[in-house]
CSV table of C-alpha atoms in Angstrom, one decimal:
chain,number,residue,atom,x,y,z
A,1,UNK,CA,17.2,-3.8,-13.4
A,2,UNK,CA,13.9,-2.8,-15.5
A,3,UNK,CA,11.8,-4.2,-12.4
A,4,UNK,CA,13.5,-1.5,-10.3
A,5,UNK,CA,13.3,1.3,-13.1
A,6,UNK,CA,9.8,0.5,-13.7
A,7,UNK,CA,9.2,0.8,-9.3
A,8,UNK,CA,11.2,4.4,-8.8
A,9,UNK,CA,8.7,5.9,-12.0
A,10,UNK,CA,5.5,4.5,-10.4
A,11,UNK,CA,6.7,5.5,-7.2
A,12,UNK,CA,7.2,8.6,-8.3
A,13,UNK,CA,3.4,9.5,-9.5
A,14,UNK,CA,1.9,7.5,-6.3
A,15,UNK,CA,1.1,10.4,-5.1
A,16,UNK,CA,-1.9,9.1,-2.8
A,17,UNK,CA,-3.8,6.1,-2.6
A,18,UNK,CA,-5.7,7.2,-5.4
A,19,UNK,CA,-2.9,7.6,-7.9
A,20,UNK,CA,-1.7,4.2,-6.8
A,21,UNK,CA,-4.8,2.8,-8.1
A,22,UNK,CA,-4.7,4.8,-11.2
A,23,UNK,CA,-1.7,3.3,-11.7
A,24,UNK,CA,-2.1,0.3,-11.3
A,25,UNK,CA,-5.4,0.3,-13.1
A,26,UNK,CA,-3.3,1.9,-16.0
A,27,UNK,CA,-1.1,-1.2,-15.9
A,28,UNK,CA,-3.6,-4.0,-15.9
A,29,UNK,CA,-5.4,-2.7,-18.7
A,30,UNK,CA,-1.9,-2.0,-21.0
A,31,UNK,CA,-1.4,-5.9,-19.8
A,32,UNK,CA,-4.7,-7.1,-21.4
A,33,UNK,CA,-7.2,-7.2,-18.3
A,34,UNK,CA,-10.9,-6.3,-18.4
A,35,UNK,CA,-12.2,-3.4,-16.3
A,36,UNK,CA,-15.2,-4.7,-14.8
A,37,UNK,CA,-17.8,-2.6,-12.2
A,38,UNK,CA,-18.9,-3.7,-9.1
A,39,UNK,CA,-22.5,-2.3,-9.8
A,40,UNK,CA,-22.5,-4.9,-13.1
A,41,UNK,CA,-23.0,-8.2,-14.1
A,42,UNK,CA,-20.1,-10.2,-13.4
A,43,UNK,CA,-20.1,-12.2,-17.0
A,44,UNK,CA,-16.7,-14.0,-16.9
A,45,UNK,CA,-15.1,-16.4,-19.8
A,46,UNK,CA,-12.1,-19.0,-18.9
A,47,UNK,CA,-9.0,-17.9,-20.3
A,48,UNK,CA,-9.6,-14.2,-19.2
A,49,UNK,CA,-8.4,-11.5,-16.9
A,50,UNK,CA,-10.1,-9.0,-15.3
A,51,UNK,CA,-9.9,-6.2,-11.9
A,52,UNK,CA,-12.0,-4.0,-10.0
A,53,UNK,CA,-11.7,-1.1,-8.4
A,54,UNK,CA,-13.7,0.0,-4.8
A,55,UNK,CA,-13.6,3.8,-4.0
A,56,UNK,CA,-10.7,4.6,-6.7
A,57,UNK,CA,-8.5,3.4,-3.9
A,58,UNK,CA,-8.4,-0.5,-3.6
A,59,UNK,CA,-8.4,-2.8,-6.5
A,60,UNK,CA,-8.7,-6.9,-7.0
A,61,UNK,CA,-7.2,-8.4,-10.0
A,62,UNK,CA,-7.9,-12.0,-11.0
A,63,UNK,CA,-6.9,-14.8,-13.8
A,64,UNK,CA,-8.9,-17.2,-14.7
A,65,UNK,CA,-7.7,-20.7,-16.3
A,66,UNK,CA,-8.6,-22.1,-19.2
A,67,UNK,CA,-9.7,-25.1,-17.5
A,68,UNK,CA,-12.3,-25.6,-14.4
A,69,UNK,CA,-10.4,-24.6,-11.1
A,70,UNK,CA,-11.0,-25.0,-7.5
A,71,UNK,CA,-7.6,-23.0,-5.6
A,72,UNK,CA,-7.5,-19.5,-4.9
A,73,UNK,CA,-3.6,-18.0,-5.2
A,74,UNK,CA,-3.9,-14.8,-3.7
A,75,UNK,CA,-1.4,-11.9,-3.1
A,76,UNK,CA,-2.6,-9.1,-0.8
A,77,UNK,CA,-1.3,-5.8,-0.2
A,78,UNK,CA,-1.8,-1.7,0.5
A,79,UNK,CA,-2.2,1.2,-1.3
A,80,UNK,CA,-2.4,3.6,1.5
A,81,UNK,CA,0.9,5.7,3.8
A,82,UNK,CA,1.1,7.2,6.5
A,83,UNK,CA,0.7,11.0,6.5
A,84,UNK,CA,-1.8,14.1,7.8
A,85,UNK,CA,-4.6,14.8,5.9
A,86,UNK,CA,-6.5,17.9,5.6
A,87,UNK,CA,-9.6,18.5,7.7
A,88,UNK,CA,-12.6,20.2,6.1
A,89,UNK,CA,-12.3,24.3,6.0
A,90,UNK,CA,-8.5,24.1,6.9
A,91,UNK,CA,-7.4,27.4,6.7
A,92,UNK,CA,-5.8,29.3,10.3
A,93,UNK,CA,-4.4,32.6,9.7
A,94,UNK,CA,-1.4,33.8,12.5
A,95,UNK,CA,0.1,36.8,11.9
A,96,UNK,CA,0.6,37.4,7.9
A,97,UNK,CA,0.9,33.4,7.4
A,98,UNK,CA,-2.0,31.3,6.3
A,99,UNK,CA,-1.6,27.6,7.5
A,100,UNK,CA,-4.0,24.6,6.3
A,101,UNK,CA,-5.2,22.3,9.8
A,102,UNK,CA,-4.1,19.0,9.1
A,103,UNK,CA,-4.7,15.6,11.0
A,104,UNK,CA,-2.6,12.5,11.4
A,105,UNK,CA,-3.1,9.3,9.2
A,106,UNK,CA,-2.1,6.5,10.1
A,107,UNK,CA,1.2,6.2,12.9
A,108,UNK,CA,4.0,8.1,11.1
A,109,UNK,CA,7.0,9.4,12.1
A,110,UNK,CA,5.3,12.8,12.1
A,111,UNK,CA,9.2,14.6,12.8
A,112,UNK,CA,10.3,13.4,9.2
A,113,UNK,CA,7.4,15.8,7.8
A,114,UNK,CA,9.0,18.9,9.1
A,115,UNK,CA,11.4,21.2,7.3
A,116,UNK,CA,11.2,19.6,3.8
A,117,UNK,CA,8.9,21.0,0.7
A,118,UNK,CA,5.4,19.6,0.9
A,119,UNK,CA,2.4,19.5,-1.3
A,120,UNK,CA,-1.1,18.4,-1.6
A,121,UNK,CA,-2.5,14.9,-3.8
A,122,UNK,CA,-5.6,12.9,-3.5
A,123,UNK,CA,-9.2,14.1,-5.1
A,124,UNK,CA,-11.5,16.5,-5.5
A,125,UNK,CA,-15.4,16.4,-5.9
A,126,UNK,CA,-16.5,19.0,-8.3
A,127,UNK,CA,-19.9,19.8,-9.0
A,128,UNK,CA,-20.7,20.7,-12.5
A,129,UNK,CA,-24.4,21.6,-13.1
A,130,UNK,CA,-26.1,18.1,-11.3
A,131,UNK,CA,-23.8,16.6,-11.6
A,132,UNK,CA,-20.8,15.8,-9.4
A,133,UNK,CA,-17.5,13.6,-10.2
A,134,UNK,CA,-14.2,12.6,-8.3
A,135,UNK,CA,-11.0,14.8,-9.8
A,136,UNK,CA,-7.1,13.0,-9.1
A,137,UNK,CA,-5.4,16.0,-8.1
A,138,UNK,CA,-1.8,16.9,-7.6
A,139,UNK,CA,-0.2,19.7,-7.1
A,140,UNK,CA,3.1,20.1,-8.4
A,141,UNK,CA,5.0,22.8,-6.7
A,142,UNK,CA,6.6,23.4,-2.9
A,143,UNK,CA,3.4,24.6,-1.7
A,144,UNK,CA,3.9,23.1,2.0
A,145,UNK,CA,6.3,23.6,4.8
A,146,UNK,CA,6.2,22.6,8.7
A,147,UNK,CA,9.1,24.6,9.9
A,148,UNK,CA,10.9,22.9,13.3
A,149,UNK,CA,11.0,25.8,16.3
A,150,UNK,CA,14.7,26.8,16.6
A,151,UNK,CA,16.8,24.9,19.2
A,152,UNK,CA,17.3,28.3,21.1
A,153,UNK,CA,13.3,28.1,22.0
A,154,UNK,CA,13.5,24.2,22.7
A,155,UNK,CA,16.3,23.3,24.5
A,156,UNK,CA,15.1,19.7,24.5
A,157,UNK,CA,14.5,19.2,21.0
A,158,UNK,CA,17.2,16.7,21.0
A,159,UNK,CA,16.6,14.9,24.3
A,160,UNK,CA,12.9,15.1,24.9
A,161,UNK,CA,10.9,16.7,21.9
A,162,UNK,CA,6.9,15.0,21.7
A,163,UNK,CA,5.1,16.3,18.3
A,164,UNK,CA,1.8,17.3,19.2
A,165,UNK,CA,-0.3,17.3,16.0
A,166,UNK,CA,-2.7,20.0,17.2
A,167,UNK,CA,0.1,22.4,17.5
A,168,UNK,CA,3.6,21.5,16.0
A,169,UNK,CA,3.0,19.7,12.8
A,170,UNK,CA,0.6,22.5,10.9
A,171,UNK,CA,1.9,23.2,7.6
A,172,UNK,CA,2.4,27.1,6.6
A,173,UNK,CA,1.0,27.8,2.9
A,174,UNK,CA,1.9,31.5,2.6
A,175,UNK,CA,0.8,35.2,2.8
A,176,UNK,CA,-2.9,35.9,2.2
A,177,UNK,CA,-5.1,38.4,2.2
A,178,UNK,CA,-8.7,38.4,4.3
A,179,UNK,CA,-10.3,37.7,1.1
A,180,UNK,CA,-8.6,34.1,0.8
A,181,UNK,CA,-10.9,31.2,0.2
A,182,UNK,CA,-9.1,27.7,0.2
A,183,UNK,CA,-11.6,26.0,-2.4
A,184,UNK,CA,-11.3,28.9,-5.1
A,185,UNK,CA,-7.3,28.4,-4.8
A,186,UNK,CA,-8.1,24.6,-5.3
A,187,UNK,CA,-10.1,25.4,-8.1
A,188,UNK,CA,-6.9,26.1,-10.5
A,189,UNK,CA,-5.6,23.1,-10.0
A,190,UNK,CA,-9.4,21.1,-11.6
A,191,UNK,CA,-10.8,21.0,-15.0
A,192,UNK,CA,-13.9,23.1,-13.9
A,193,UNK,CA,-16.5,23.1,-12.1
A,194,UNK,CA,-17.6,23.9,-8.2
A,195,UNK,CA,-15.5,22.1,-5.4
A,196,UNK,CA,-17.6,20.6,-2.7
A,197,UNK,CA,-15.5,17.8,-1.3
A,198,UNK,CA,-11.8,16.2,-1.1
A,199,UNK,CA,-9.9,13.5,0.4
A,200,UNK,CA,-6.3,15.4,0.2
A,201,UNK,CA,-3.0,14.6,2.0
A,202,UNK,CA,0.2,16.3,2.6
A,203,UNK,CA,3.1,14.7,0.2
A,204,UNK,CA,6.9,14.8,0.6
A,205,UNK,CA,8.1,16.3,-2.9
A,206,UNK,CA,11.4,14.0,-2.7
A,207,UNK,CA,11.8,11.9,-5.6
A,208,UNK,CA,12.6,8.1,-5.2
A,209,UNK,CA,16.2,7.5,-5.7
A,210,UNK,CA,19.4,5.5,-5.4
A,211,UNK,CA,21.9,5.8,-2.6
A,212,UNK,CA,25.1,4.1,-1.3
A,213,UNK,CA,28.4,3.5,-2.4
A,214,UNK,CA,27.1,1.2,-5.3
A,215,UNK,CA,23.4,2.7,-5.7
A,216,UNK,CA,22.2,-0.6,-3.5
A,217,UNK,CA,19.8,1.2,-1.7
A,218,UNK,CA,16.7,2.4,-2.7
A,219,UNK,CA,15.3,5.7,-0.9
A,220,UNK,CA,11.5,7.0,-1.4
A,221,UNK,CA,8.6,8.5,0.2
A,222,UNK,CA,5.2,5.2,0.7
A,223,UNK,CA,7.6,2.3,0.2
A,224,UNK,CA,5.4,1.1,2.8
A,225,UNK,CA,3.8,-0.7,1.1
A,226,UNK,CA,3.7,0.6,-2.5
A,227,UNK,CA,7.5,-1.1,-2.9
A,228,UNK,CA,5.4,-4.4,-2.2
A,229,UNK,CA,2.7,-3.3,-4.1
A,230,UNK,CA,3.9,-2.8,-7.2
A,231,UNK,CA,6.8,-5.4,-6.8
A,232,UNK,CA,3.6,-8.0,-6.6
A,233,UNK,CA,1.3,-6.4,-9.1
A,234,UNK,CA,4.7,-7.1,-11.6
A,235,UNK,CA,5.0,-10.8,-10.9
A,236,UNK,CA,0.9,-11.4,-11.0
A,237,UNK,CA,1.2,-10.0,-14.2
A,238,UNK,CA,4.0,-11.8,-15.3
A,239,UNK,CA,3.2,-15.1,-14.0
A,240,UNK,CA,2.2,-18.5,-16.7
A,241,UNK,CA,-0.9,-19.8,-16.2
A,242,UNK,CA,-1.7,-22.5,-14.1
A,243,UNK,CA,-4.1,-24.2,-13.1
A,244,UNK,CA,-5.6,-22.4,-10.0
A,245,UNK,CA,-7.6,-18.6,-10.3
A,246,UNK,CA,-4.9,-15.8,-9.7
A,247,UNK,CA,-6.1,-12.9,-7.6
A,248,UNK,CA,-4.1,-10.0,-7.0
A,249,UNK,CA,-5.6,-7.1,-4.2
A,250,UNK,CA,-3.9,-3.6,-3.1
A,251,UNK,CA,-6.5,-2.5,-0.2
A,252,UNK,CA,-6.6,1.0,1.1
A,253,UNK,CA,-6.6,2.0,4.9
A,254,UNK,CA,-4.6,-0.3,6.2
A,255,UNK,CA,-2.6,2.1,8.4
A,256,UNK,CA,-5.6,3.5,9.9
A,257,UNK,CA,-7.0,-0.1,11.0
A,258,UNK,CA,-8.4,-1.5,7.4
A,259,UNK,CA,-12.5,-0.8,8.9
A,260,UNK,CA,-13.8,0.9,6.1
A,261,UNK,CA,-15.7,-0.3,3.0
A,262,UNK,CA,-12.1,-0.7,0.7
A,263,UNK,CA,-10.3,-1.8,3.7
A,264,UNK,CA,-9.2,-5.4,4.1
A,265,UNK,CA,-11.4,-6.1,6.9
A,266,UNK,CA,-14.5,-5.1,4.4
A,267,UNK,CA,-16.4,-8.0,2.4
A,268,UNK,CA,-14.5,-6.7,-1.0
A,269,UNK,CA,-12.0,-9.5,-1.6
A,270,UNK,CA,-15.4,-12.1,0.0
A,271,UNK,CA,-17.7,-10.9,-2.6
A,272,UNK,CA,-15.3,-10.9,-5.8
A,273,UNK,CA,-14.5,-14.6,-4.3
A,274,UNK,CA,-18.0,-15.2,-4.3
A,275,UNK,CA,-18.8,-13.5,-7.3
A,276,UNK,CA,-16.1,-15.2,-9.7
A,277,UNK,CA,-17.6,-18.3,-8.3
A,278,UNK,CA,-21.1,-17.9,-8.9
A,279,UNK,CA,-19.8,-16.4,-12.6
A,280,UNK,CA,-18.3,-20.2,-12.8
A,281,UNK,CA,-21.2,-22.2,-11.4
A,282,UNK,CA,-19.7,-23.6,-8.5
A,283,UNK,CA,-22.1,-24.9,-5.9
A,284,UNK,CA,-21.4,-24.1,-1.8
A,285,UNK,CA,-18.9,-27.3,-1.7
A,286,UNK,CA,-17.3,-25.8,-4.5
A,287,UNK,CA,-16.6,-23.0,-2.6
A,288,UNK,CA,-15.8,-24.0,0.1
A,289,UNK,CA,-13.0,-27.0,-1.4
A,290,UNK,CA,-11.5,-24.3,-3.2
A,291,UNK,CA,-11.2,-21.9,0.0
A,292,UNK,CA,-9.3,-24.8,1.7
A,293,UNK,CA,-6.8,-25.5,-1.3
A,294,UNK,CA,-6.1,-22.1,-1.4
A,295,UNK,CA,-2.9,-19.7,-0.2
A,296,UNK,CA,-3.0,-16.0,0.3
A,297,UNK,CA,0.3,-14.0,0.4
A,298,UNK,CA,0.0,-11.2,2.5
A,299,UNK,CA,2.9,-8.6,1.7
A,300,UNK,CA,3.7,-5.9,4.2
A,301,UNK,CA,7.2,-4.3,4.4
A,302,UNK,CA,9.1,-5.7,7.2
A,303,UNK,CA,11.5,-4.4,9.4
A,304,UNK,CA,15.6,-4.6,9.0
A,305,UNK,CA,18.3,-4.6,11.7
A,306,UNK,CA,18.9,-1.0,12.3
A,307,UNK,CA,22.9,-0.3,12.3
A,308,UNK,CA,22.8,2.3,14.6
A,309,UNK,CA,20.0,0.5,16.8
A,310,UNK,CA,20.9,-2.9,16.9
A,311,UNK,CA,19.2,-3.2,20.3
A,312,UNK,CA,15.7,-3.1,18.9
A,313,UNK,CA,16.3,-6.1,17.0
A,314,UNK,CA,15.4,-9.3,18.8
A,315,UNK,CA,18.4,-10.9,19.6
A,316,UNK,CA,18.4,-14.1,17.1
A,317,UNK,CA,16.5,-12.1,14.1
A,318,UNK,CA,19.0,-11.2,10.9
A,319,UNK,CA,17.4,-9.0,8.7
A,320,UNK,CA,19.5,-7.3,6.3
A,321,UNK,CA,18.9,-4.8,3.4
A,322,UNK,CA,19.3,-6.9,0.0
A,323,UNK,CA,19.0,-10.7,2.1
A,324,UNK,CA,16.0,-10.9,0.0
A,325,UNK,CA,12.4,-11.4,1.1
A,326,UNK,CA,11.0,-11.9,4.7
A,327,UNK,CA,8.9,-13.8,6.1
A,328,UNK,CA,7.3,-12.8,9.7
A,329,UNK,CA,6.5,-14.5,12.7
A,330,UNK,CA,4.4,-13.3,16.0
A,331,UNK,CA,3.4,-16.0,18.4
A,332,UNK,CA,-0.1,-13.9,19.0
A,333,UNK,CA,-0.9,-14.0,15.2
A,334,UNK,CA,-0.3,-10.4,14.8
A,335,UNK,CA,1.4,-12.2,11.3
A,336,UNK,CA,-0.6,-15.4,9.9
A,337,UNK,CA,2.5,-17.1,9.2
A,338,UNK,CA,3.0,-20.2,11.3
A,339,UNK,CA,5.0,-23.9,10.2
A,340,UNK,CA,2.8,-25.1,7.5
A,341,UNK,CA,2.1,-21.6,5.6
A,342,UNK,CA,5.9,-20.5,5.8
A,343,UNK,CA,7.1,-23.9,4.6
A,344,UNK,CA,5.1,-22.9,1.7
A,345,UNK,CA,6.9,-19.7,1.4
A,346,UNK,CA,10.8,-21.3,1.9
A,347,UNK,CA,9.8,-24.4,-0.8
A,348,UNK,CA,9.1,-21.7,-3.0
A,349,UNK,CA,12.1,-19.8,-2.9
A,350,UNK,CA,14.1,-23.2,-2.5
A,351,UNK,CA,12.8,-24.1,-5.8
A,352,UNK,CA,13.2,-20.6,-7.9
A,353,UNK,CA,16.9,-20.5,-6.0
A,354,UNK,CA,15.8,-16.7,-3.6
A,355,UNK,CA,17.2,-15.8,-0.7
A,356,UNK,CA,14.7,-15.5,2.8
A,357,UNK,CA,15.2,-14.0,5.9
A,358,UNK,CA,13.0,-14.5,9.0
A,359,UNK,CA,11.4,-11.7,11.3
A,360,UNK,CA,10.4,-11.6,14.8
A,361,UNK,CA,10.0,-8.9,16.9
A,362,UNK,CA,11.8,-8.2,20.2
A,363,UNK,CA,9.7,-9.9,22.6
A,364,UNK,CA,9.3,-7.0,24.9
A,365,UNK,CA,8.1,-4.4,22.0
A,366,UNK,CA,4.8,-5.0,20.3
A,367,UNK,CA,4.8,-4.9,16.5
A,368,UNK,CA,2.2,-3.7,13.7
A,369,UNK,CA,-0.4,-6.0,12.5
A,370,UNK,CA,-0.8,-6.4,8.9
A,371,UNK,CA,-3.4,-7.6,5.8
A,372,UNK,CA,-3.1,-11.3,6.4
A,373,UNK,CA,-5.3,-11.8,10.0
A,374,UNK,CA,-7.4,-8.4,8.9
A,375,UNK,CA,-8.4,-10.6,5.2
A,376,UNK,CA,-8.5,-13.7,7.2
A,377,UNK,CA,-11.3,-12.8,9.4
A,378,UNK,CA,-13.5,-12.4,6.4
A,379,UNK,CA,-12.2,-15.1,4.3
A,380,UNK,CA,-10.5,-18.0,6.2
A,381,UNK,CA,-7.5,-19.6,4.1
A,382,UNK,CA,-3.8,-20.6,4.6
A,383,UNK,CA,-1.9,-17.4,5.0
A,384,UNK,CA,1.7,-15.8,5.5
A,385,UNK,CA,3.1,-13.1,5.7
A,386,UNK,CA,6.2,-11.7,4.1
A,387,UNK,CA,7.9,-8.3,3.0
A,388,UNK,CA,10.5,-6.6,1.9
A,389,UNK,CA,13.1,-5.4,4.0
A,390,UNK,CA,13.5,-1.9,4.8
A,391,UNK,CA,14.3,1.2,7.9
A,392,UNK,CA,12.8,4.3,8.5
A,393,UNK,CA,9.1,2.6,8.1
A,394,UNK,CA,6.4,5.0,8.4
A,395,UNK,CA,8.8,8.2,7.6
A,396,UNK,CA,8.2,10.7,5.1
A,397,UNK,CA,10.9,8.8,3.4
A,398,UNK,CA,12.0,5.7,3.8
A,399,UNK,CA,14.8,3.3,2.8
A,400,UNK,CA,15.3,-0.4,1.3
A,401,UNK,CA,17.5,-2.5,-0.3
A,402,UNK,CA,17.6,-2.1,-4.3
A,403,UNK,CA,18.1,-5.8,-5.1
A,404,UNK,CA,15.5,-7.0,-3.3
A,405,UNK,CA,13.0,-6.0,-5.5
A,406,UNK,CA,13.7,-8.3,-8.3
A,407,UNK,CA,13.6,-11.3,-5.7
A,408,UNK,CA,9.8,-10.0,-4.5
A,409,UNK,CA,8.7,-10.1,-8.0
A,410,UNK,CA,10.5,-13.5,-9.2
A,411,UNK,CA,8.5,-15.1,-5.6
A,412,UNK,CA,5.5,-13.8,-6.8
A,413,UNK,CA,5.3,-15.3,-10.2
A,414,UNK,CA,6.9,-18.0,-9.3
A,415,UNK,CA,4.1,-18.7,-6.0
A,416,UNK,CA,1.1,-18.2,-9.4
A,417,UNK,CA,3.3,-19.9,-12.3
A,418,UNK,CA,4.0,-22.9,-10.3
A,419,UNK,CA,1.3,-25.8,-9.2
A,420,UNK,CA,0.2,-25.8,-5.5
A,421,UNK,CA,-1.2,-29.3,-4.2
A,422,UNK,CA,-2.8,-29.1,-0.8
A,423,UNK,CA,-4.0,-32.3,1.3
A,424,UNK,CA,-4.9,-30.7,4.8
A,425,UNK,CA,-1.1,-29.6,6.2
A,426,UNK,CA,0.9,-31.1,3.8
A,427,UNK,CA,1.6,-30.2,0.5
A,428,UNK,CA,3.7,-30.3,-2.7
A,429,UNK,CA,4.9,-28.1,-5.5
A,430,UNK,CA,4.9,-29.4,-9.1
C-alpha cells in the first residue's frame, strides 16, 4: 500500500493550503517537471513537463507529447479545508487568558474544533530591510484550545447547542502579561526579519491514521480534498504518455466560493490553456478543436451512507467506504456529470477492472457545489465529477476508506495513459 503510505506522510505536513502546494511542488520537481513563472516566457519543448504555481496556493501541472496534440485531459482538484482563520490584531484578553479572534473559513463543522490541541500554519510576510518575502510557517506545539462550556451551564448542549463564531469558537492561547504583542511571539517561529502580514489558520494537531478492525479506514484532518489531491497528483505523475497534453490543477478557495485570483472560477487554468497553446502555435481553431476533444475530471470527496444516519441518504444511493470511486449526479448541475461524461468515467474503470459507486443527494436536502461547473464557466469542456468516499466531511477530522485510494490513483493514470477518441457525444477508448 505505498500509495496510501506516501498519502498519510503528505497528509501529515499539509498543514494549510500553502504547505499543500509546497508539497506538491516538491513532488513534481523530484518527478522531473520544470518550474515555470507566470510572470515569464512560456518557452515549451515536446516531450516535456512543466507546473506553475499562483499565490503559493494553487498549482497547474502539464505533459506535453512528443508529438503535435489537440485534447486536453485534465484532472482538477483543491488545496484548501475548512477551518477559522485569524483576523488581523487578534489578540482579546478576559481575565488572565489571552485568546486570538478567529473567523470561519469555509462551512465546517465548527463543534469538531473544540476541546482538541490546536495550532497555527499558513505564511508570514516579513519585511527585511526593502524588502518583503512570504515565510511557510508552522507551529509545532499544542498552542490552541477552544474549550466546550460545561453541560451544567448549557443544559441543551446535547439537544439544541448553535456555535456562534463571534462568541463560542475563540481559541484560548494562554497567560500574558500587558506587555504581549502577538507579532513579536510570531517572530520566533521566522527566520528574521519584521512581520507585517499573514494568512494563518487554526490546525487540528491529530495525525492521519488507521482505524478499524483491519486498519480499513483511514482517519485525518483536510481529506477534503487533499485525499483527492494527492491521490490524483500520484496517478498524473505516473501515467504513460499518450497522445493528448496532461494537465493536472489543485485550486485554492474552493470552500469559500473559488472568486479569488487562484480560485477555480479565476482565468488561471484559461490562461495556462492558452498559453501552452500559443507556446505550440496553434491557431484559434486549434484551440478551439482541442477544447471540444477534451475531458476534465473534477475530483471532490463525496459523501458515504452514514450508518448511524441512514435517513440522509437518498433512498436508492449506495455509497460505501472502500466501494471504490464515485461519481456524482445533481439534476441542477450542482455536479457536471450527466450520460455522456459519466459513461466516460464507468468505460474507464470497466476497462482497468475498478469498482464505482453513484451519488445523489436526497432530493429534499441541497448539496455542495464543486470544481467542475466553477472551471467550466471559464473553460467550457466535457466534465464529471467524481470522489472518494468518505463521513464526517468538513470536520476537523474526517474519515474514508483506506482501499480506495489505490483505486483513485489507478483511474487517474489510467483516464491520461489510455487514448480518448471524441466525435461529438460518442466516443471510444483505445
Amino acid at each position: 500500500m505505498a500509495n496510501l503510505d506516501k498519502l498519510m506522510k503528505l497528509l501529515g505536513t499539509s498543514y494549510s493550503q500553502f504547505h499543500a502546494v509546497r508539497n506538491m511542488r516538491a513532488e513534481l520537481i523530484d518527478a522531473g517537471f520544470i518550474e515555470i513563472k507566470e510572470n515569464d516566457n512560456f518557452t515549451l519543448y515536446p516531450g516535456n513537463s512543466y507546473f506553475v504555481t499562483r499565490n503559493d496556493s494553487s498549482i497547474i501541472a502539464f505533459k506535453l507529447p512528443e508529438y503535435p496534440a489537440k485534447q486536453l485531459k485534465i484532472t482538477a482538484t483543491h488545496t484548501d479545508s475548512p477551518t477559522f482563520k485569524l483576523k488581523p490584531n487578534p489578540v482579546k484578553k478576559y481575565k488572565n487568558i489571552t485568546s486570538l479572534n478567529c473567523e470561519p473559513y469555509g462551512g465546517g463543522l465548527y463543534y469538531s474544533f473544540f476541546d482538541k490541541p490546536l495550532t497555527l500554519a499558513g505564511r508570514v510576510f516579513v519585511k527585511d530591510g526593502n524588502e518583503v518575502t512570504p515565510e511557510l510557517i508552522y507551529i509545532d506545539k499544542d498552542l490552541l484550545y477552544i474549550p466546550s462550556v460545561a453541560i451544567h451551564m448549557n443544559r441543551n448542549a446535547n439537544s439544541s447547542f448553535e456555535v456562534n463564531p463571534a462568541r463560542d469558537s475563540i481559541p484560548m492561547l494562554g497567560e500574558t502579561d500587558d506587555e504581549f504583542s502577538f507579532n513579536d511571539m510570531l517572530s520566533q517561529y521566522v527566520e528574521s526579519g519584521e512581520i507585517i502580514s499573514y494568512d494563518l489558520f487554526l490546525v487540528n494537531r491529530q495525525k492521519p491514521t488507521l482505524v478499524g478492525l483491519n486498519g480499513e479506514f483511514l482517519s485525518s484532518p483536510r481529506l477534503d480534498d487533499l485525499a483527492s489531491s494527492y491521490s490524483a497528483l500520484f496517478g498524473f505523475i505516473n501515467a504513460e504518455d499518450d497522445s493528448s497534453i496532461q494537465m493536472y490543477a489543485s485550486f485554492d478557495n474552493e470552500e469559500v466560493g473559488s472568486l479569488t485570483k487562484q480560485g477555480a472560477h479565476s482565468d488561471f487554468l484559461k490562461h495556462i490553456i492558452s498559453r501552452i497553446g500559443e507556446a505550440l502555435g496553434w491557431s484559434k481553431n486549434d484551440r478551439f478543436q482541442a477544447l471540444a476533444n477534451s475531458v476534465l475530471l473534477s475530483i471532490d470527496n463525496a459523501h458515504a451512507n452514514h450508518p448511524n444516519r441512514p435517513d440522509l441518504s437518498d433512498a436508492t444511493t449506495d455509497v460505501r467506504l472502500n466501494g471504490g470511486i464515485v461519481i456524482k449526479y445533481n439534476a441542477n448541475q450542482s455536479y457536471t456529470s450527466d450520460g455522456f461524461s459519466s459513461s466516460i468515467v464507468k468505460a474507464l474503470c470497466d476497462k482497468l477492472a475498478l469498482p464505482y459507486q453513484e451519488f445523489t443527494n436526497r432530493s429534499d436536502l441541497r448539496g455542495g457545489s464543486t470544481l467542475g461547473n466553477i472551471s467550466n464557466s471559464e473553460v467550457s469542456l466535457t466534465s464529471v465529477d467524481i470522489g472518494l468516499a468518505q463521513l464526517a466531511m468538513h470536520s476537523a477530522n474526517e474519515i474514508m476508506g483506506a482501499y480506495d485510494v489505490d483505486d483513485m490513483v489507478e483511474l487517474v493514470a489510467g483516464f491520461y495513459s489510455t487514448p480518448l477518441y471524441i466525435s461529438g457525444t460518442s466516443f471510444s477508448l483505445k
